[in-house]
PDB file of C-alpha atoms in Angstrom:
ATOM      1  CA  UNK Q   1       0.000   0.000   0.000  1.00 74.00           C
ATOM      2  CA  UNK Q   2       1.157   3.494  -0.684  1.00 80.00           C
ATOM      3  CA  UNK Q   3       2.151   5.840   2.122  1.00 88.00           C
ATOM      4  CA  UNK Q   4       3.446   9.355   2.592  1.00 93.00           C
ATOM      5  CA  UNK Q   5       5.681  10.630   5.369  1.00 95.00           C
ATOM      6  CA  UNK Q   6       6.142  14.255   6.234  1.00 96.00           C
ATOM      7  CA  UNK Q   7       8.810  14.138   8.939  1.00 96.00           C
ATOM      8  CA  UNK Q   8       8.348  17.695  10.187  1.00 95.00           C
ATOM      9  CA  UNK Q   9       5.139  18.431  12.060  1.00 94.00           C
ATOM     10  CA  UNK Q  10       6.039  22.095  12.540  1.00 95.00           C
ATOM     11  CA  UNK Q  11       8.558  24.327  10.803  1.00 97.00           C
ATOM     12  CA  UNK Q  12       9.324  27.933  11.707  1.00 97.00           C
ATOM     13  CA  UNK Q  13      10.963  30.159   9.131  1.00 97.00           C
ATOM     14  CA  UNK Q  14      11.743  33.854   9.131  1.00 97.00           C
ATOM     15  CA  UNK Q  15      10.038  35.969   6.524  1.00 96.00           C
ATOM     16  CA  UNK Q  16      12.286  36.261   3.483  1.00 97.00           C
ATOM     17  CA  UNK Q  17      14.196  33.095   4.267  1.00 97.00           C
ATOM     18  CA  UNK Q  18      14.202  30.008   2.105  1.00 97.00           C
ATOM     19  CA  UNK Q  19      11.979  27.031   2.810  1.00 97.00           C
ATOM     20  CA  UNK Q  20      12.139  23.308   2.237  1.00 98.00           C
ATOM     21  CA  UNK Q  21       9.389  20.933   3.354  1.00 98.00           C
ATOM     22  CA  UNK Q  22      10.191  17.260   3.230  1.00 98.00           C
ATOM     23  CA  UNK Q  23       8.062  14.501   1.801  1.00 97.00           C
ATOM     24  CA  UNK Q  24       8.905  10.829   1.408  1.00 96.00           C
ATOM     25  CA  UNK Q  25       6.607   8.365  -0.224  1.00 94.00           C
ATOM     26  CA  UNK Q  26       6.314   4.639  -0.541  1.00 89.00           C
ATOM     27  CA  UNK Q  27       4.793   3.265  -3.681  1.00 81.00           C
ATOM     28  CA  UNK Q  28       5.595   0.298  -5.860  1.00 70.00           C
ATOM     29  CA  UNK Q  29       5.076   1.857  -9.257  1.00 75.00           C
ATOM     30  CA  UNK Q  30       5.277   5.281 -10.824  1.00 74.00           C
ATOM     31  CA  UNK Q  31       3.713   7.675  -8.364  1.00 84.00           C
ATOM     32  CA  UNK Q  32       1.685  10.730  -9.065  1.00 88.00           C
ATOM     33  CA  UNK Q  33       2.762  13.322  -6.489  1.00 91.00           C
ATOM     34  CA  UNK Q  34       1.055  16.429  -5.235  1.00 93.00           C
ATOM     35  CA  UNK Q  35       1.527  19.258  -2.770  1.00 96.00           C
ATOM     36  CA  UNK Q  36      -1.539  20.965  -1.336  1.00 95.00           C
ATOM     37  CA  UNK Q  37      -1.795  23.955   0.980  1.00 96.00           C
ATOM     38  CA  UNK Q  38      -4.546  24.491   3.520  1.00 92.00           C
ATOM     39  CA  UNK Q  39      -5.004  27.897   5.100  1.00 89.00           C
ATOM     40  CA  UNK Q  40      -7.039  28.191   8.306  1.00 80.00           C
ATOM     41  CA  UNK Q  41     -10.718  27.541   7.635  1.00 73.00           C
ATOM     42  CA  UNK Q  42     -10.058  26.909   3.961  1.00 77.00           C
ATOM     43  CA  UNK Q  43     -10.175  23.886   1.736  1.00 81.00           C
ATOM     44  CA  UNK Q  44      -7.086  22.445   0.132  1.00 89.00           C
ATOM     45  CA  UNK Q  45      -5.488  24.245  -2.776  1.00 92.00           C
ATOM     46  CA  UNK Q  46      -3.218  22.446  -5.201  1.00 92.00           C
ATOM     47  CA  UNK Q  47       0.267  23.982  -5.313  1.00 95.00           C
ATOM     48  CA  UNK Q  48       1.868  21.672  -7.852  1.00 94.00           C
ATOM     49  CA  UNK Q  49       1.903  18.155  -9.184  1.00 91.00           C
ATOM     50  CA  UNK Q  50       4.294  15.659 -10.729  1.00 91.00           C
ATOM     51  CA  UNK Q  51       3.106  13.051 -13.192  1.00 85.00           C
ATOM     52  CA  UNK Q  52       6.125  12.458 -15.424  1.00 82.00           C
ATOM     53  CA  UNK Q  53       8.866  14.252 -17.323  1.00 84.00           C
ATOM     54  CA  UNK Q  54      11.008  16.983 -15.823  1.00 88.00           C
ATOM     55  CA  UNK Q  55      11.641  16.118 -12.200  1.00 91.00           C
ATOM     56  CA  UNK Q  56      11.665  19.776 -11.121  1.00 95.00           C
ATOM     57  CA  UNK Q  57       8.139  21.114 -11.210  1.00 95.00           C
ATOM     58  CA  UNK Q  58       6.998  24.658 -10.774  1.00 96.00           C
ATOM     59  CA  UNK Q  59       3.813  25.545  -8.998  1.00 96.00           C
ATOM     60  CA  UNK Q  60       1.794  28.509  -7.956  1.00 95.00           C
ATOM     61  CA  UNK Q  61       2.850  31.154  -5.442  1.00 94.00           C
ATOM     62  CA  UNK Q  62       6.543  30.694  -6.262  1.00 96.00           C
ATOM     63  CA  UNK Q  63       6.754  27.102  -5.016  1.00 97.00           C
ATOM     64  CA  UNK Q  64       8.674  24.311  -6.690  1.00 98.00           C
ATOM     65  CA  UNK Q  65       9.288  20.661  -5.907  1.00 98.00           C
ATOM     66  CA  UNK Q  66      11.801  18.105  -7.048  1.00 96.00           C
ATOM     67  CA  UNK Q  67      11.018  14.442  -7.588  1.00 94.00           C
ATOM     68  CA  UNK Q  68      13.939  12.199  -6.646  1.00 94.00           C
ATOM     69  CA  UNK Q  69      13.118   8.584  -7.401  1.00 91.00           C
ATOM     70  CA  UNK Q  70      16.321   7.278  -5.792  1.00 91.00           C
ATOM     71  CA  UNK Q  71      15.373   8.910  -2.501  1.00 94.00           C
ATOM     72  CA  UNK Q  72      11.593   8.412  -2.827  1.00 93.00           C
ATOM     73  CA  UNK Q  73      11.245  12.089  -2.076  1.00 95.00           C
ATOM     74  CA  UNK Q  74       9.254  15.026  -3.353  1.00 97.00           C
ATOM     75  CA  UNK Q  75      10.401  18.017  -1.309  1.00 98.00           C
ATOM     76  CA  UNK Q  76       8.732  21.384  -1.612  1.00 98.00           C
ATOM     77  CA  UNK Q  77      10.844  24.526  -1.804  1.00 98.00           C
ATOM     78  CA  UNK Q  78      10.466  28.259  -1.953  1.00 98.00           C
ATOM     79  CA  UNK Q  79      13.387  30.704  -2.184  1.00 97.00           C
ATOM     80  CA  UNK Q  80      11.829  33.430  -0.064  1.00 97.00           C
ATOM     81  CA  UNK Q  81       8.756  32.975   2.103  1.00 97.00           C
ATOM     82  CA  UNK Q  82       6.102  35.583   2.770  1.00 96.00           C
ATOM     83  CA  UNK Q  83       3.956  35.909   5.882  1.00 95.00           C
ATOM     84  CA  UNK Q  84       0.967  34.797   3.790  1.00 94.00           C
ATOM     85  CA  UNK Q  85       2.627  31.408   3.292  1.00 96.00           C
ATOM     86  CA  UNK Q  86       1.822  30.444   6.874  1.00 96.00           C
ATOM     87  CA  UNK Q  87      -0.460  27.438   6.506  1.00 96.00           C
ATOM     88  CA  UNK Q  88      -0.617  23.655   6.631  1.00 95.00           C
ATOM     89  CA  UNK Q  89       1.094  21.842   3.776  1.00 97.00           C
ATOM     90  CA  UNK Q  90       0.186  18.345   2.670  1.00 95.00           C
ATOM     91  CA  UNK Q  91       2.072  16.023   0.384  1.00 95.00           C
ATOM     92  CA  UNK Q  92       0.010  13.360  -1.383  1.00 92.00           C
ATOM     93  CA  UNK Q  93       0.572  10.397  -3.643  1.00 90.00           C
ATOM     94  CA  UNK Q  94      -1.820   8.868  -6.122  1.00 84.00           C
ATOM     95  CA  UNK Q  95      -1.798   5.675  -8.103  1.00 69.00           C
ATOM     96  CA  UNK Q  96      -0.935   5.783 -11.779  1.00 57.00           C
ATOM     97  CA  UNK Q  97      -4.143   5.228 -13.671  1.00 52.00           C
ATOM     98  CA  UNK Q  98      -6.197   5.970 -10.642  1.00 51.00           C
ATOM     99  CA  UNK Q  99      -7.769   3.635  -8.216  1.00 49.00           C
ATOM    100  CA  UNK Q 100     -10.387   3.200  -5.606  1.00 48.00           C
ATOM    101  CA  UNK Q 101      -8.267   4.577  -2.821  1.00 54.00           C
ATOM    102  CA  UNK Q 102      -8.074   8.188  -3.899  1.00 74.00           C
ATOM    103  CA  UNK Q 103      -5.025  10.119  -2.814  1.00 84.00           C
ATOM    104  CA  UNK Q 104      -2.935   9.151   0.177  1.00 87.00           C
ATOM    105  CA  UNK Q 105      -1.949  12.167   2.222  1.00 90.00           C
ATOM    106  CA  UNK Q 106       0.813  12.788   4.701  1.00 93.00           C
ATOM    107  CA  UNK Q 107      -0.106  14.161   8.111  1.00 92.00           C
ATOM    108  CA  UNK Q 108       0.942  17.643   7.098  1.00 94.00           C
ATOM    109  CA  UNK Q 109       3.567  20.196   8.059  1.00 96.00           C
ATOM    110  CA  UNK Q 110       2.482  23.330   9.851  1.00 95.00           C
ATOM    111  CA  UNK Q 111       4.494  26.306   8.587  1.00 97.00           C
ATOM    112  CA  UNK Q 112       4.973  29.253  10.899  1.00 97.00           C
ATOM    113  CA  UNK Q 113       6.460  32.490   9.577  1.00 96.00           C
ATOM    114  CA  UNK Q 114       8.384  34.705  11.962  1.00 94.00           C
ATOM    115  CA  UNK Q 115       8.517  38.419  11.230  1.00 89.00           C
TER     116      UNK Q 115
ATOM    117  CA  UNK O   1     -17.378  27.533 -13.453  1.00 54.00           C
ATOM    118  CA  UNK O   2     -17.731  27.510  -9.713  1.00 80.00           C
ATOM    119  CA  UNK O   3     -15.575  25.341  -7.532  1.00 91.00           C
ATOM    120  CA  UNK O   4     -16.620  22.468  -5.324  1.00 94.00           C
ATOM    121  CA  UNK O   5     -19.187  23.522  -2.771  1.00 95.00           C
ATOM    122  CA  UNK O   6     -20.220  21.797   0.431  1.00 96.00           C
ATOM    123  CA  UNK O   7     -23.035  22.317   2.844  1.00 96.00           C
ATOM    124  CA  UNK O   8     -23.472  22.933   5.630  1.00 97.00           C
ATOM    125  CA  UNK O   9     -20.170  24.583   6.449  1.00 94.00           C
ATOM    126  CA  UNK O  10     -20.638  23.761  10.112  1.00 96.00           C
ATOM    127  CA  UNK O  11     -22.850  21.209  11.810  1.00 97.00           C
ATOM    128  CA  UNK O  12     -23.252  20.608  15.511  1.00 98.00           C
ATOM    129  CA  UNK O  13     -25.286  17.576  16.426  1.00 97.00           C
ATOM    130  CA  UNK O  14     -26.054  15.496  19.454  1.00 97.00           C
ATOM    131  CA  UNK O  15     -24.640  12.038  19.832  1.00 97.00           C
ATOM    132  CA  UNK O  16     -26.970   9.474  18.329  1.00 97.00           C
ATOM    133  CA  UNK O  17     -28.511  11.765  15.721  1.00 98.00           C
ATOM    134  CA  UNK O  18     -28.159  11.264  11.982  1.00 98.00           C
ATOM    135  CA  UNK O  19     -26.471  13.871   9.782  1.00 98.00           C
ATOM    136  CA  UNK O  20     -26.315  14.407   6.066  1.00 98.00           C
ATOM    137  CA  UNK O  21     -23.488  16.257   4.380  1.00 98.00           C
ATOM    138  CA  UNK O  22     -23.757  17.525   0.838  1.00 97.00           C
ATOM    139  CA  UNK O  23     -21.213  18.049  -1.911  1.00 97.00           C
ATOM    140  CA  UNK O  24     -21.658  19.778  -5.262  1.00 96.00           C
ATOM    141  CA  UNK O  25     -18.712  18.976  -7.534  1.00 94.00           C
ATOM    142  CA  UNK O  26     -17.376  21.087 -10.343  1.00 93.00           C
ATOM    143  CA  UNK O  27     -19.655  20.794 -13.344  1.00 91.00           C
ATOM    144  CA  UNK O  28     -18.428  18.127 -15.744  1.00 88.00           C
ATOM    145  CA  UNK O  29     -16.237  16.349 -13.209  1.00 89.00           C
ATOM    146  CA  UNK O  30     -17.126  12.695 -13.258  1.00 88.00           C
ATOM    147  CA  UNK O  31     -15.099  11.607 -10.246  1.00 88.00           C
ATOM    148  CA  UNK O  32     -15.960  12.632  -6.701  1.00 91.00           C
ATOM    149  CA  UNK O  33     -14.137  11.828  -3.474  1.00 92.00           C
ATOM    150  CA  UNK O  34     -14.916  12.100   0.234  1.00 94.00           C
ATOM    151  CA  UNK O  35     -12.210  12.512   2.847  1.00 94.00           C
ATOM    152  CA  UNK O  36     -12.220  12.958   6.601  1.00 95.00           C
ATOM    153  CA  UNK O  37      -9.759  15.193   8.421  1.00 92.00           C
ATOM    154  CA  UNK O  38      -9.557  14.806  12.160  1.00 91.00           C
ATOM    155  CA  UNK O  39      -8.039  17.608  14.207  1.00 85.00           C
ATOM    156  CA  UNK O  40      -4.305  17.834  13.586  1.00 78.00           C
ATOM    157  CA  UNK O  41      -4.326  14.930  11.164  1.00 80.00           C
ATOM    158  CA  UNK O  42      -3.942  14.431   7.466  1.00 82.00           C
ATOM    159  CA  UNK O  43      -6.772  13.464   5.213  1.00 88.00           C
ATOM    160  CA  UNK O  44      -8.287  10.023   5.431  1.00 90.00           C
ATOM    161  CA  UNK O  45      -9.833   8.749   2.217  1.00 89.00           C
ATOM    162  CA  UNK O  46     -13.398   7.479   2.664  1.00 93.00           C
ATOM    163  CA  UNK O  47     -14.965   6.731  -0.714  1.00 91.00           C
ATOM    164  CA  UNK O  48     -14.960   7.760  -4.318  1.00 88.00           C
ATOM    165  CA  UNK O  49     -17.559   7.828  -7.074  1.00 89.00           C
ATOM    166  CA  UNK O  50     -17.082   7.464 -10.786  1.00 84.00           C
ATOM    167  CA  UNK O  51     -20.369   8.757 -12.086  1.00 83.00           C
ATOM    168  CA  UNK O  52     -22.914   7.515  -9.585  1.00 83.00           C
ATOM    169  CA  UNK O  53     -21.095   4.266  -8.936  1.00 83.00           C
ATOM    170  CA  UNK O  54     -18.951   3.659  -5.869  1.00 81.00           C
ATOM    171  CA  UNK O  55     -16.934   0.525  -6.616  1.00 73.00           C
ATOM    172  CA  UNK O  56     -15.179   0.313  -3.263  1.00 76.00           C
ATOM    173  CA  UNK O  57     -16.753   1.243   0.027  1.00 80.00           C
ATOM    174  CA  UNK O  58     -14.116  -0.338   2.215  1.00 81.00           C
ATOM    175  CA  UNK O  59     -12.712   3.047   3.262  1.00 86.00           C
ATOM    176  CA  UNK O  60     -15.877   3.994   5.100  1.00 91.00           C
ATOM    177  CA  UNK O  61     -15.091   3.833   8.854  1.00 91.00           C
ATOM    178  CA  UNK O  62     -18.167   1.851   9.851  1.00 92.00           C
ATOM    179  CA  UNK O  63     -21.559   0.734   8.627  1.00 94.00           C
ATOM    180  CA  UNK O  64     -23.003   3.917  10.106  1.00 97.00           C
ATOM    181  CA  UNK O  65     -21.468   5.747   7.152  1.00 96.00           C
ATOM    182  CA  UNK O  66     -23.047   5.690   3.725  1.00 95.00           C
ATOM    183  CA  UNK O  67     -22.771   7.800   0.607  1.00 95.00           C
ATOM    184  CA  UNK O  68     -24.617   8.194  -2.608  1.00 93.00           C
ATOM    185  CA  UNK O  69     -24.414  10.298  -5.714  1.00 92.00           C
ATOM    186  CA  UNK O  70     -27.044  11.342  -8.199  1.00 85.00           C
ATOM    187  CA  UNK O  71     -25.738  11.005 -11.727  1.00 78.00           C
ATOM    188  CA  UNK O  72     -22.569  13.030 -12.062  1.00 78.00           C
ATOM    189  CA  UNK O  73     -23.617  15.757  -9.697  1.00 90.00           C
ATOM    190  CA  UNK O  74     -24.525  16.058  -6.055  1.00 95.00           C
ATOM    191  CA  UNK O  75     -23.286  13.583  -3.499  1.00 96.00           C
ATOM    192  CA  UNK O  76     -24.421  13.101   0.074  1.00 96.00           C
ATOM    193  CA  UNK O  77     -22.507  11.503   2.914  1.00 97.00           C
ATOM    194  CA  UNK O  78     -24.778  10.257   5.676  1.00 97.00           C
ATOM    195  CA  UNK O  79     -23.660   9.362   9.160  1.00 98.00           C
ATOM    196  CA  UNK O  80     -26.203   7.526  11.250  1.00 98.00           C
ATOM    197  CA  UNK O  81     -26.244   7.427  15.038  1.00 97.00           C
ATOM    198  CA  UNK O  82     -23.337   9.852  15.259  1.00 98.00           C
ATOM    199  CA  UNK O  83     -20.601   9.305  17.821  1.00 97.00           C
ATOM    200  CA  UNK O  84     -18.145  11.791  19.265  1.00 96.00           C
ATOM    201  CA  UNK O  85     -15.298  10.216  17.313  1.00 95.00           C
ATOM    202  CA  UNK O  86     -17.109  11.247  14.124  1.00 97.00           C
ATOM    203  CA  UNK O  87     -16.237  14.871  14.895  1.00 97.00           C
ATOM    204  CA  UNK O  88     -14.005  16.034  12.071  1.00 96.00           C
ATOM    205  CA  UNK O  89     -13.927  18.123   8.921  1.00 95.00           C
ATOM    206  CA  UNK O  90     -15.392  16.232   5.990  1.00 97.00           C
ATOM    207  CA  UNK O  91     -13.888  17.274   2.688  1.00 95.00           C
ATOM    208  CA  UNK O  92     -15.202  16.577  -0.762  1.00 95.00           C
ATOM    209  CA  UNK O  93     -13.134  16.735  -3.924  1.00 92.00           C
ATOM    210  CA  UNK O  94     -13.831  16.252  -7.595  1.00 91.00           C
ATOM    211  CA  UNK O  95     -11.663  15.562 -10.591  1.00 88.00           C
ATOM    212  CA  UNK O  96     -12.210  15.577 -14.310  1.00 84.00           C
ATOM    213  CA  UNK O  97     -12.218  11.833 -14.445  1.00 77.00           C
ATOM    214  CA  UNK O  98     -11.196   8.817 -12.497  1.00 69.00           C
ATOM    215  CA  UNK O  99      -7.537   8.571 -11.791  1.00 63.00           C
ATOM    216  CA  UNK O 100      -4.905  10.465  -9.934  1.00 53.00           C
ATOM    217  CA  UNK O 101      -5.604  13.622 -11.817  1.00 68.00           C
ATOM    218  CA  UNK O 102      -5.604  16.726  -9.724  1.00 80.00           C
ATOM    219  CA  UNK O 103      -8.457  16.846  -7.301  1.00 87.00           C
ATOM    220  CA  UNK O 104     -10.218  20.087  -6.490  1.00 90.00           C
ATOM    221  CA  UNK O 105     -11.375  20.360  -2.907  1.00 92.00           C
ATOM    222  CA  UNK O 106     -14.350  22.016  -1.359  1.00 93.00           C
ATOM    223  CA  UNK O 107     -14.117  24.059   1.856  1.00 92.00           C
ATOM    224  CA  UNK O 108     -15.354  21.179   3.965  1.00 94.00           C
ATOM    225  CA  UNK O 109     -18.055  20.615   6.532  1.00 96.00           C
ATOM    226  CA  UNK O 110     -16.956  20.830  10.145  1.00 95.00           C
ATOM    227  CA  UNK O 111     -18.966  18.288  12.121  1.00 97.00           C
ATOM    228  CA  UNK O 112     -19.067  18.479  15.891  1.00 97.00           C
ATOM    229  CA  UNK O 113     -20.830  15.734  17.815  1.00 97.00           C
ATOM    230  CA  UNK O 114     -21.644  16.702  21.390  1.00 96.00           C
TER     231      UNK O 114
END
């Protein structure tokens, strides 16, 4: 069965500093990988996705993520964070071709931005 | 068009009562998913529909949970005889078709069982 691990429950970053959120997945075949952001009281918004091709994917709001098959990782990065980036971030994996089990999500990383 | 909508946004109910949660997917999206998010947790997949068919209901937490969908539109998630452990945010998502294509999420229904 597929699984996603986000090792950091909380991360605190100063405004303007760079950010990297870690995500490791376990899946036997080619994974479809996603990063979602959830602001307080809001639904989930898709930041970016990886299906195939270039392993460095660009998303919205200045985020990017790199798929590393050898490390089973899909870490999210941003060169310079803004206070509005404070939110909960979820990494998710889906099965190629779909399946009855939807997306498997990590438990999330809570990002705190210090002024 | 409009995004995924869910109603109600908040629901407080007494233990033992039944509740019905509604999801309106994005028009034209054939696949619809229900997830549960407990406080401080990630999302737990419950069930998905392709059209109005739900091939696998094994993700539903108990037989008190049921879901149905009318055609390729509205879906309802029903929880009978609610328990306190059912308290969570219930999120609905839709995607263009079945598969791990990007899913678009609604704002959720926050259910509190007292």
